[in-house]
Amino acid sequence: MIRSLVAATAFFAAGCALAWEPSKPVEFVVPAGTGGGADQMARFIQGVVAKHNLMKQPIVVVNKGGGAGAEGFLDVKGDKGNPHKIIITLSNLFTTPLGTAVPFNWRDLTPVAMLALDNFVLWVNAESPYQTPKQFFDALKAGPDRSLKMAGTGSKQEDQIITVALEKAAGKKMSYIPYPGGGQVATQLVGRHVDATVNNPIEAESHWRAGKLRALCVFDSKPLPYKEKVTATQAWGDLPTCSSAGIPVEYTMLRGIFMTPGATPEQVKFYVDLFDKVRALPEWKEFMAKGAFNQTSMSGQPYFDWLARTEQQHRVLMKEAGFLAN
């Protein structure tokens, strides 16, 4: 009887030892500037984790967007075995190494979970003459090269990939103007310094709500499911897909989490469970609706397989755009 009790106690203690959790603050790296979609999501997560006491240690958000995100990725890659550092990703997970030959690949990190896919919307200023996506696209096709200015986040990244796809479809060039983050991109359009952007919904939502910007179409493959009005007359769900409006371009972007190399299964499980708890919160559902996210999520082998497929898709897109470094 005593032996059985001792054995059971030992087994229980061994099981408890597997339940890893952070023992100090967790650094949450954003490989982009402040105000953009990745930054907003990271800071939202930081807030709700603290509000609901989902972990004992705090999350500290740190922006490391230099070199099109290479600063952040190389920092996390170089901190092997540190489970107190995670990174949120966007498409520069693929575009930065492909476009710059920086010594980094997503396989250098430990995949944790896809939180959602972020959408892209074709935006113009509210005072723009373009009331519909077709009017914008017709103007692009009819005008001289580089007569329209497109602002975007960074160079050879997702915004410019979409811009090149638009150019190829129209047979005309635009003037692409890069900025450090999506917040600045939206501000440039509000100030009418550029003619259009392809900002993520959350990066321009407040300006749309305030009547300063006009949303023309979404680059997802199907209309958005969100029916609550954002402006006096429109909800995200009222936007047509760009492809249905005659602009043959589709693109969505990863919002996913990775850890440093060498993370153990127990450490990965802690963060998978943490983000499952975050995604179950009513605040998360509100955040998803506000930012018009595609609520696809996954972890484990399906996430790994998705990453491999999407890397190859970006290799094709980057090659077609002439953005590959070698």
mmCIF file of C-alpha atoms in Angstrom:
data_model
loop_
_atom_site.group_PDB
_atom_site.id
_atom_site.type_symbol
_atom_site.label_atom_id
_atom_site.label_comp_id
_atom_site.label_asym_id
_atom_site.label_seq_id
_atom_site.Cartn_x
_atom_site.Cartn_y
_atom_site.Cartn_z
ATOM 1 C CA MET A 1 0.000 0.000 0.000
ATOM 2 C CA ILE A 2 2.773 2.397 0.991
ATOM 3 C CA ARG A 3 4.772 1.445 -2.111
ATOM 4 C CA SER A 4 1.735 2.141 -4.286
ATOM 5 C CA LEU A 5 1.271 5.528 -2.654
ATOM 6 C CA VAL A 6 4.936 6.432 -3.155
ATOM 7 C CA ALA A 7 4.805 5.317 -6.792
ATOM 8 C CA ALA A 8 1.641 7.318 -7.426
ATOM 9 C CA THR A 9 3.180 10.391 -5.785
ATOM 10 C CA ALA A 10 6.298 10.052 -7.927
ATOM 11 C CA PHE A 11 4.210 9.665 -11.072
ATOM 12 C CA PHE A 12 2.147 12.724 -10.160
ATOM 13 C CA ALA A 13 5.284 14.764 -9.491
ATOM 14 C CA ALA A 14 6.752 13.747 -12.846
ATOM 15 C CA GLY A 15 3.531 14.790 -14.564
ATOM 16 C CA CYS A 16 3.576 18.158 -12.828
ATOM 17 C CA ALA A 17 7.160 18.714 -13.975
ATOM 18 C CA LEU A 18 5.950 18.625 -17.576
ATOM 19 C CA ALA A 19 3.611 21.591 -17.024
ATOM 20 C CA TRP A 20 6.134 24.262 -18.029
ATOM 21 C CA GLU A 21 5.288 27.943 -17.679
ATOM 22 C CA PRO A 22 7.340 31.141 -17.995
ATOM 23 C CA SER A 23 9.408 32.065 -14.969
ATOM 24 C CA LYS A 24 10.157 35.624 -16.093
ATOM 25 C CA PRO A 25 8.603 38.252 -18.425
ATOM 26 C CA VAL A 26 8.046 37.099 -22.010
ATOM 27 C CA GLU A 27 9.432 39.307 -24.763
ATOM 28 C CA PHE A 28 6.949 39.530 -27.634
ATOM 29 C CA VAL A 29 8.856 40.615 -30.747
ATOM 30 C CA VAL A 30 7.083 42.478 -33.548
ATOM 31 C CA PRO A 31 9.185 42.408 -36.756
ATOM 32 C CA ALA A 32 7.558 45.625 -37.983
ATOM 33 C CA GLY A 33 6.944 49.224 -36.926
ATOM 34 C CA THR A 34 4.390 50.578 -34.486
ATOM 35 C CA GLY A 35 0.772 51.081 -35.514
ATOM 36 C CA GLY A 36 0.644 48.297 -38.099
ATOM 37 C CA GLY A 37 -1.491 45.188 -37.964
ATOM 38 C CA ALA A 38 1.103 42.942 -36.295
ATOM 39 C CA ASP A 39 1.885 45.586 -33.696
ATOM 40 C CA GLN A 40 -1.784 46.153 -32.911
ATOM 41 C CA MET A 41 -2.441 42.418 -32.517
ATOM 42 C CA ALA A 42 0.587 41.915 -30.260
ATOM 43 C CA ARG A 43 -0.410 44.798 -28.004
ATOM 44 C CA PHE A 44 -4.010 43.600 -27.902
ATOM 45 C CA ILE A 45 -2.818 40.151 -26.804
ATOM 46 C CA GLN A 46 -0.526 41.724 -24.224
ATOM 47 C CA GLY A 47 -3.506 43.592 -22.756
ATOM 48 C CA VAL A 48 -6.028 40.737 -22.605
ATOM 49 C CA VAL A 49 -3.503 38.267 -21.194
ATOM 50 C CA ALA A 50 -2.819 40.704 -18.347
ATOM 51 C CA LYS A 51 -6.500 41.598 -17.877
ATOM 52 C CA HIS A 52 -7.604 37.971 -17.545
ATOM 53 C CA ASN A 53 -4.482 36.745 -15.699
ATOM 54 C CA LEU A 54 -3.874 34.090 -18.343
ATOM 55 C CA MET A 55 -0.232 33.738 -17.280
ATOM 56 C CA LYS A 56 1.716 34.673 -14.183
ATOM 57 C CA GLN A 57 4.428 36.637 -15.981
ATOM 58 C CA PRO A 58 3.841 39.795 -18.049
ATOM 59 C CA ILE A 59 4.260 40.083 -21.805
ATOM 60 C CA VAL A 60 6.551 42.875 -23.032
ATOM 61 C CA VAL A 61 6.047 43.960 -26.671
ATOM 62 C CA VAL A 62 9.228 45.035 -28.479
ATOM 63 C CA ASN A 63 9.291 46.360 -32.060
ATOM 64 C CA LYS A 64 12.266 45.185 -34.124
ATOM 65 C CA GLY A 65 11.312 46.059 -37.677
ATOM 66 C CA GLY A 66 14.696 47.009 -39.142
ATOM 67 C CA GLY A 67 15.650 45.470 -42.474
ATOM 68 C CA ALA A 68 12.036 44.630 -43.398
ATOM 69 C CA GLY A 69 11.711 42.609 -40.193
ATOM 70 C CA ALA A 70 15.100 40.891 -40.469
ATOM 71 C CA GLU A 71 16.148 42.521 -37.192
ATOM 72 C CA GLY A 72 13.370 40.748 -35.310
ATOM 73 C CA PHE A 73 13.700 37.381 -37.049
ATOM 74 C CA LEU A 74 17.484 37.220 -36.598
ATOM 75 C CA ASP A 75 17.134 38.229 -32.956
ATOM 76 C CA VAL A 76 14.733 35.359 -32.260
ATOM 77 C CA LYS A 77 16.763 32.923 -34.372
ATOM 78 C CA GLY A 78 19.896 33.801 -32.418
ATOM 79 C CA ASP A 79 18.326 33.245 -28.999
ATOM 80 C CA LYS A 80 18.150 29.456 -29.227
ATOM 81 C CA GLY A 81 16.609 27.725 -26.232
ATOM 82 C CA ASN A 82 15.071 30.864 -24.722
ATOM 83 C CA PRO A 83 11.382 30.036 -24.123
ATOM 84 C CA HIS A 84 10.739 33.560 -22.835
ATOM 85 C CA LYS A 85 10.814 35.101 -26.293
ATOM 86 C CA ILE A 86 8.124 34.755 -28.975
ATOM 87 C CA ILE A 87 7.497 36.566 -32.250
ATOM 88 C CA ILE A 88 4.373 37.472 -34.199
ATOM 89 C CA THR A 89 4.720 37.103 -37.942
ATOM 90 C CA LEU A 90 3.386 38.607 -41.103
ATOM 91 C CA SER A 91 4.267 37.854 -44.711
ATOM 92 C CA ASN A 92 7.776 39.216 -44.215
ATOM 93 C CA LEU A 93 8.379 35.803 -42.649
ATOM 94 C CA PHE A 94 8.659 34.703 -46.305
ATOM 95 C CA THR A 95 9.315 37.887 -48.284
ATOM 96 C CA THR A 96 12.282 39.207 -46.303
ATOM 97 C CA PRO A 97 14.554 36.164 -46.722
ATOM 98 C CA LEU A 98 13.435 35.684 -50.337
ATOM 99 C CA GLY A 99 13.924 39.350 -51.218
ATOM 100 C CA THR A 100 17.117 40.112 -49.291
ATOM 101 C CA ALA A 101 18.927 36.756 -48.922
ATOM 102 C CA VAL A 102 19.207 37.465 -45.189
ATOM 103 C CA PRO A 103 20.314 34.229 -43.472
ATOM 104 C CA PHE A 104 16.922 33.293 -42.086
ATOM 105 C CA ASN A 105 14.117 30.864 -42.876
ATOM 106 C CA TRP A 106 10.912 30.186 -40.947
ATOM 107 C CA ARG A 107 12.231 26.664 -40.279
ATOM 108 C CA ASP A 108 14.952 28.267 -38.134
ATOM 109 C CA LEU A 109 12.236 29.042 -35.577
ATOM 110 C CA THR A 110 9.723 26.874 -33.704
ATOM 111 C CA PRO A 111 6.179 27.185 -35.114
ATOM 112 C CA VAL A 112 3.524 27.603 -32.411
ATOM 113 C CA ALA A 113 0.179 28.596 -33.916
ATOM 114 C CA MET A 114 -1.637 30.485 -36.643
ATOM 115 C CA LEU A 115 -3.933 32.977 -34.908
ATOM 116 C CA ALA A 116 -5.725 34.249 -38.024
ATOM 117 C CA LEU A 117 -5.224 35.377 -41.583
ATOM 118 C CA ASP A 118 -5.228 39.107 -42.163
ATOM 119 C CA ASN A 119 -6.979 40.648 -45.123
ATOM 120 C CA PHE A 120 -6.044 43.481 -47.443
ATOM 121 C CA VAL A 121 -8.446 46.153 -48.646
ATOM 122 C CA LEU A 122 -8.086 48.565 -51.546
ATOM 123 C CA TRP A 123 -8.471 52.027 -49.996
ATOM 124 C CA VAL A 124 -8.794 55.530 -51.425
ATOM 125 C CA ASN A 125 -9.373 58.872 -49.768
ATOM 126 C CA ALA A 126 -13.029 59.693 -49.056
ATOM 127 C CA GLU A 127 -12.726 62.674 -51.428
ATOM 128 C CA SER A 128 -11.290 60.528 -54.220
ATOM 129 C CA PRO A 129 -13.248 60.432 -57.501
ATOM 130 C CA TYR A 130 -13.127 56.614 -57.411
ATOM 131 C CA GLN A 131 -16.402 55.365 -55.932
ATOM 132 C CA THR A 132 -16.013 51.711 -56.954
ATOM 133 C CA PRO A 133 -13.116 49.287 -57.495
ATOM 134 C CA LYS A 134 -13.941 49.203 -61.198
ATOM 135 C CA GLN A 135 -13.574 52.990 -61.468
ATOM 136 C CA PHE A 136 -10.156 52.801 -59.796
ATOM 137 C CA PHE A 137 -8.996 49.910 -61.971
ATOM 138 C CA ASP A 138 -10.295 51.564 -65.161
ATOM 139 C CA ALA A 139 -8.405 54.744 -64.244
ATOM 140 C CA LEU A 140 -5.235 52.743 -63.673
ATOM 141 C CA LYS A 141 -5.614 51.027 -67.055
ATOM 142 C CA ALA A 142 -6.453 54.249 -68.909
ATOM 143 C CA GLY A 143 -3.883 56.590 -67.352
ATOM 144 C CA PRO A 144 -0.181 56.968 -68.135
ATOM 145 C CA ASP A 145 2.367 54.894 -66.243
ATOM 146 C CA ARG A 146 3.080 56.030 -62.672
ATOM 147 C CA SER A 147 0.241 58.565 -62.642
ATOM 148 C CA LEU A 148 -1.266 56.913 -59.543
ATOM 149 C CA LYS A 149 0.618 56.775 -56.240
ATOM 150 C CA MET A 150 0.301 53.653 -54.074
ATOM 151 C CA ALA A 151 1.601 53.758 -50.499
ATOM 152 C CA GLY A 152 2.608 50.555 -48.762
ATOM 153 C CA THR A 153 4.519 49.070 -45.860
ATOM 154 C CA GLY A 154 8.127 48.388 -46.845
ATOM 155 C CA SER A 155 9.650 47.287 -50.137
ATOM 156 C CA LYS A 156 9.363 43.838 -51.741
ATOM 157 C CA GLN A 157 6.791 42.898 -49.113
ATOM 158 C CA GLU A 158 3.096 42.055 -49.231
ATOM 159 C CA ASP A 159 1.834 45.567 -50.071
ATOM 160 C CA GLN A 160 4.192 45.856 -53.016
ATOM 161 C CA ILE A 161 3.455 42.279 -54.115
ATOM 162 C CA ILE A 162 -0.236 43.219 -54.344
ATOM 163 C CA THR A 163 0.690 46.456 -56.123
ATOM 164 C CA VAL A 164 2.710 44.561 -58.733
ATOM 165 C CA ALA A 165 -0.185 42.138 -59.220
ATOM 166 C CA LEU A 166 -2.491 45.113 -59.820
ATOM 167 C CA GLU A 167 0.003 46.567 -62.292
ATOM 168 C CA LYS A 168 0.284 43.300 -64.195
ATOM 169 C CA ALA A 169 -3.505 42.951 -64.371
ATOM 170 C CA ALA A 170 -3.910 46.532 -65.594
ATOM 171 C CA GLY A 171 -0.867 46.626 -67.854
ATOM 172 C CA LYS A 172 0.246 49.884 -66.231
ATOM 173 C CA LYS A 173 2.770 50.930 -63.588
ATOM 174 C CA MET A 174 2.035 52.819 -60.385
ATOM 175 C CA SER A 175 4.409 54.859 -58.249
ATOM 176 C CA TYR A 176 4.931 52.708 -55.160
ATOM 177 C CA ILE A 177 5.967 54.659 -52.055
ATOM 178 C CA PRO A 178 7.158 52.582 -49.056
ATOM 179 C CA TYR A 179 6.673 53.578 -45.415
ATOM 180 C CA PRO A 180 7.868 51.875 -42.210
ATOM 181 C CA GLY A 181 4.433 50.788 -40.952
ATOM 182 C CA GLY A 182 0.754 50.467 -41.816
ATOM 183 C CA GLY A 183 -0.264 53.287 -39.502
ATOM 184 C CA GLN A 184 1.870 55.747 -41.448
ATOM 185 C CA VAL A 185 0.574 54.374 -44.732
ATOM 186 C CA ALA A 186 -3.019 55.087 -43.686
ATOM 187 C CA THR A 187 -2.075 58.584 -42.517
ATOM 188 C CA GLN A 188 -0.506 59.367 -45.896
ATOM 189 C CA LEU A 189 -3.777 58.455 -47.624
ATOM 190 C CA VAL A 190 -5.827 60.504 -45.174
ATOM 191 C CA GLY A 191 -3.584 63.472 -46.009
ATOM 192 C CA ARG A 192 -4.052 62.831 -49.750
ATOM 193 C CA HIS A 193 -0.303 62.478 -50.279
ATOM 194 C CA VAL A 194 -1.003 59.268 -52.211
ATOM 195 C CA ASP A 195 -3.919 57.983 -54.286
ATOM 196 C CA ALA A 196 -4.459 54.527 -52.786
ATOM 197 C CA THR A 197 -3.259 51.908 -50.310
ATOM 198 C CA VAL A 198 -3.851 48.207 -49.679
ATOM 199 C CA ASN A 199 -3.807 48.502 -45.881
ATOM 200 C CA ASN A 200 -5.006 45.716 -43.605
ATOM 201 C CA PRO A 201 -8.519 46.506 -42.346
ATOM 202 C CA ILE A 202 -7.415 47.203 -38.771
ATOM 203 C CA GLU A 203 -4.799 49.716 -39.965
ATOM 204 C CA ALA A 204 -7.405 51.948 -41.605
ATOM 205 C CA GLU A 205 -10.639 51.079 -39.765
ATOM 206 C CA SER A 206 -10.665 54.195 -37.562
ATOM 207 C CA HIS A 207 -10.186 56.467 -40.592
ATOM 208 C CA TRP A 208 -12.957 54.650 -42.477
ATOM 209 C CA ARG A 209 -15.245 54.965 -39.479
ATOM 210 C CA ALA A 210 -14.434 58.694 -39.274
ATOM 211 C CA GLY A 211 -15.343 59.216 -42.921
ATOM 212 C CA LYS A 212 -11.800 60.030 -44.084
ATOM 213 C CA LEU A 213 -11.177 56.933 -46.210
ATOM 214 C CA ARG A 214 -13.251 54.851 -48.627
ATOM 215 C CA ALA A 215 -12.985 51.058 -48.766
ATOM 216 C CA LEU A 216 -13.414 49.727 -52.306
ATOM 217 C CA CYS A 217 -12.903 45.939 -52.144
ATOM 218 C CA VAL A 218 -11.225 43.126 -50.206
ATOM 219 C CA PHE A 219 -8.505 40.887 -51.662
ATOM 220 C CA ASP A 220 -9.828 37.720 -49.997
ATOM 221 C CA SER A 221 -11.377 34.922 -52.070
ATOM 222 C CA LYS A 222 -14.832 35.420 -50.535
ATOM 223 C CA PRO A 223 -16.776 38.287 -48.939
ATOM 224 C CA LEU A 224 -16.169 39.016 -45.279
ATOM 225 C CA PRO A 225 -18.727 37.643 -42.778
ATOM 226 C CA TYR A 226 -18.984 40.772 -40.625
ATOM 227 C CA LYS A 227 -22.381 42.498 -40.908
ATOM 228 C CA GLU A 228 -22.236 45.156 -38.191
ATOM 229 C CA LYS A 229 -22.003 48.651 -39.672
ATOM 230 C CA VAL A 230 -18.633 50.369 -39.377
ATOM 231 C CA THR A 231 -19.668 53.552 -41.176
ATOM 232 C CA ALA A 232 -23.180 54.918 -41.330
ATOM 233 C CA THR A 233 -23.889 52.857 -44.432
ATOM 234 C CA GLN A 234 -21.325 50.054 -44.718
ATOM 235 C CA ALA A 235 -20.114 46.955 -42.903
ATOM 236 C CA TRP A 236 -17.032 44.923 -43.799
ATOM 237 C CA GLY A 237 -19.409 42.359 -45.236
ATOM 238 C CA ASP A 238 -20.728 44.910 -47.730
ATOM 239 C CA LEU A 239 -17.375 45.130 -49.526
ATOM 240 C CA PRO A 240 -17.139 43.102 -52.728
ATOM 241 C CA THR A 241 -14.141 40.916 -53.330
ATOM 242 C CA CYS A 242 -11.723 42.633 -55.672
ATOM 243 C CA SER A 243 -11.843 39.646 -58.029
ATOM 244 C CA SER A 244 -15.634 39.846 -58.303
ATOM 245 C CA ALA A 245 -15.279 43.528 -59.153
ATOM 246 C CA GLY A 246 -12.974 42.817 -62.076
ATOM 247 C CA ILE A 247 -9.597 43.075 -60.301
ATOM 248 C CA PRO A 248 -8.101 39.564 -60.568
ATOM 249 C CA VAL A 249 -5.956 39.691 -57.421
ATOM 250 C CA GLU A 250 -6.320 37.674 -54.185
ATOM 251 C CA TYR A 251 -4.035 37.727 -51.135
ATOM 252 C CA THR A 252 -4.230 37.120 -47.378
ATOM 253 C CA MET A 253 -1.473 37.300 -44.772
ATOM 254 C CA LEU A 254 -0.397 35.194 -41.815
ATOM 255 C CA ARG A 255 -0.768 36.364 -38.241
ATOM 256 C CA GLY A 256 1.103 33.580 -36.501
ATOM 257 C CA ILE A 257 3.320 32.888 -33.511
ATOM 258 C CA PHE A 258 6.799 31.344 -33.397
ATOM 259 C CA MET A 259 9.275 30.617 -30.611
ATOM 260 C CA THR A 260 13.057 30.551 -30.628
ATOM 261 C CA PRO A 261 14.868 27.459 -31.950
ATOM 262 C CA GLY A 262 15.117 24.502 -29.601
ATOM 263 C CA ALA A 263 11.802 24.977 -27.820
ATOM 264 C CA THR A 264 10.551 21.832 -26.082
ATOM 265 C CA PRO A 265 7.119 20.315 -26.721
ATOM 266 C CA GLU A 266 6.051 21.339 -23.200
ATOM 267 C CA GLN A 267 7.033 24.951 -23.851
ATOM 268 C CA VAL A 268 5.227 24.999 -27.197
ATOM 269 C CA LYS A 269 2.141 23.496 -25.535
ATOM 270 C CA PHE A 270 2.070 26.293 -22.971
ATOM 271 C CA TYR A 271 1.843 28.930 -25.695
ATOM 272 C CA VAL A 272 -0.612 26.929 -27.827
ATOM 273 C CA ASP A 273 -2.865 26.645 -24.761
ATOM 274 C CA LEU A 274 -2.356 30.329 -23.940
ATOM 275 C CA PHE A 275 -3.448 31.464 -27.395
ATOM 276 C CA ASP A 276 -6.385 29.047 -27.347
ATOM 277 C CA LYS A 277 -7.522 30.856 -24.192
ATOM 278 C CA VAL A 278 -7.042 34.236 -25.854
ATOM 279 C CA ARG A 279 -9.037 33.147 -28.916
ATOM 280 C CA ALA A 280 -11.907 32.012 -26.664
ATOM 281 C CA LEU A 281 -12.332 35.490 -25.133
ATOM 282 C CA PRO A 282 -15.209 37.752 -26.202
ATOM 283 C CA GLU A 283 -12.638 40.533 -26.636
ATOM 284 C CA TRP A 284 -10.862 38.432 -29.252
ATOM 285 C CA LYS A 285 -14.092 37.969 -31.208
ATOM 286 C CA GLU A 286 -14.619 41.737 -31.088
ATOM 287 C CA PHE A 287 -11.029 42.304 -32.229
ATOM 288 C CA MET A 288 -11.518 39.877 -35.115
ATOM 289 C CA ALA A 289 -14.666 41.692 -36.215
ATOM 290 C CA LYS A 290 -13.114 45.148 -35.888
ATOM 291 C CA GLY A 291 -10.141 44.102 -38.003
ATOM 292 C CA ALA A 292 -12.179 41.984 -40.449
ATOM 293 C CA PHE A 293 -9.878 38.983 -40.035
ATOM 294 C CA ASN A 294 -10.200 35.643 -41.763
ATOM 295 C CA GLN A 295 -10.525 33.484 -38.627
ATOM 296 C CA THR A 296 -8.511 30.496 -39.821
ATOM 297 C CA SER A 297 -6.346 29.039 -37.055
ATOM 298 C CA MET A 298 -4.128 25.968 -36.664
ATOM 299 C CA SER A 299 -1.149 24.499 -34.851
ATOM 300 C CA GLY A 300 1.026 21.377 -34.978
ATOM 301 C CA GLN A 301 1.613 19.560 -38.270
ATOM 302 C CA PRO A 302 -1.207 21.323 -40.185
ATOM 303 C CA TYR A 303 0.443 24.679 -39.362
ATOM 304 C CA PHE A 304 3.870 23.395 -40.458
ATOM 305 C CA ASP A 305 2.429 22.098 -43.726
ATOM 306 C CA TRP A 306 0.605 25.377 -44.365
ATOM 307 C CA LEU A 307 3.841 27.309 -43.828
ATOM 308 C CA ALA A 308 5.697 25.122 -46.337
ATOM 309 C CA ARG A 309 2.986 25.611 -48.986
ATOM 310 C CA THR A 310 2.745 29.335 -48.401
ATOM 311 C CA GLU A 311 6.512 29.813 -48.579
ATOM 312 C CA GLN A 312 6.472 28.223 -52.040
ATOM 313 C CA GLN A 313 3.542 30.422 -53.102
ATOM 314 C CA HIS A 314 5.531 33.482 -52.071
ATOM 315 C CA ARG A 315 8.573 32.218 -53.945
ATOM 316 C CA VAL A 316 6.429 32.155 -57.104
ATOM 317 C CA LEU A 317 4.910 35.582 -56.405
ATOM 318 C CA MET A 318 8.316 37.124 -55.647
ATOM 319 C CA LYS A 319 9.801 35.631 -58.813
ATOM 320 C CA GLU A 320 6.940 36.951 -60.947
ATOM 321 C CA ALA A 321 7.408 40.410 -59.395
ATOM 322 C CA GLY A 322 11.166 40.326 -59.932
ATOM 323 C CA PHE A 323 11.835 40.572 -56.205
ATOM 324 C CA LEU A 324 13.937 37.452 -55.590
ATOM 325 C CA ALA A 325 17.410 38.234 -54.286
ATOM 326 C CA ASN A 326 18.987 35.350 -56.216
#
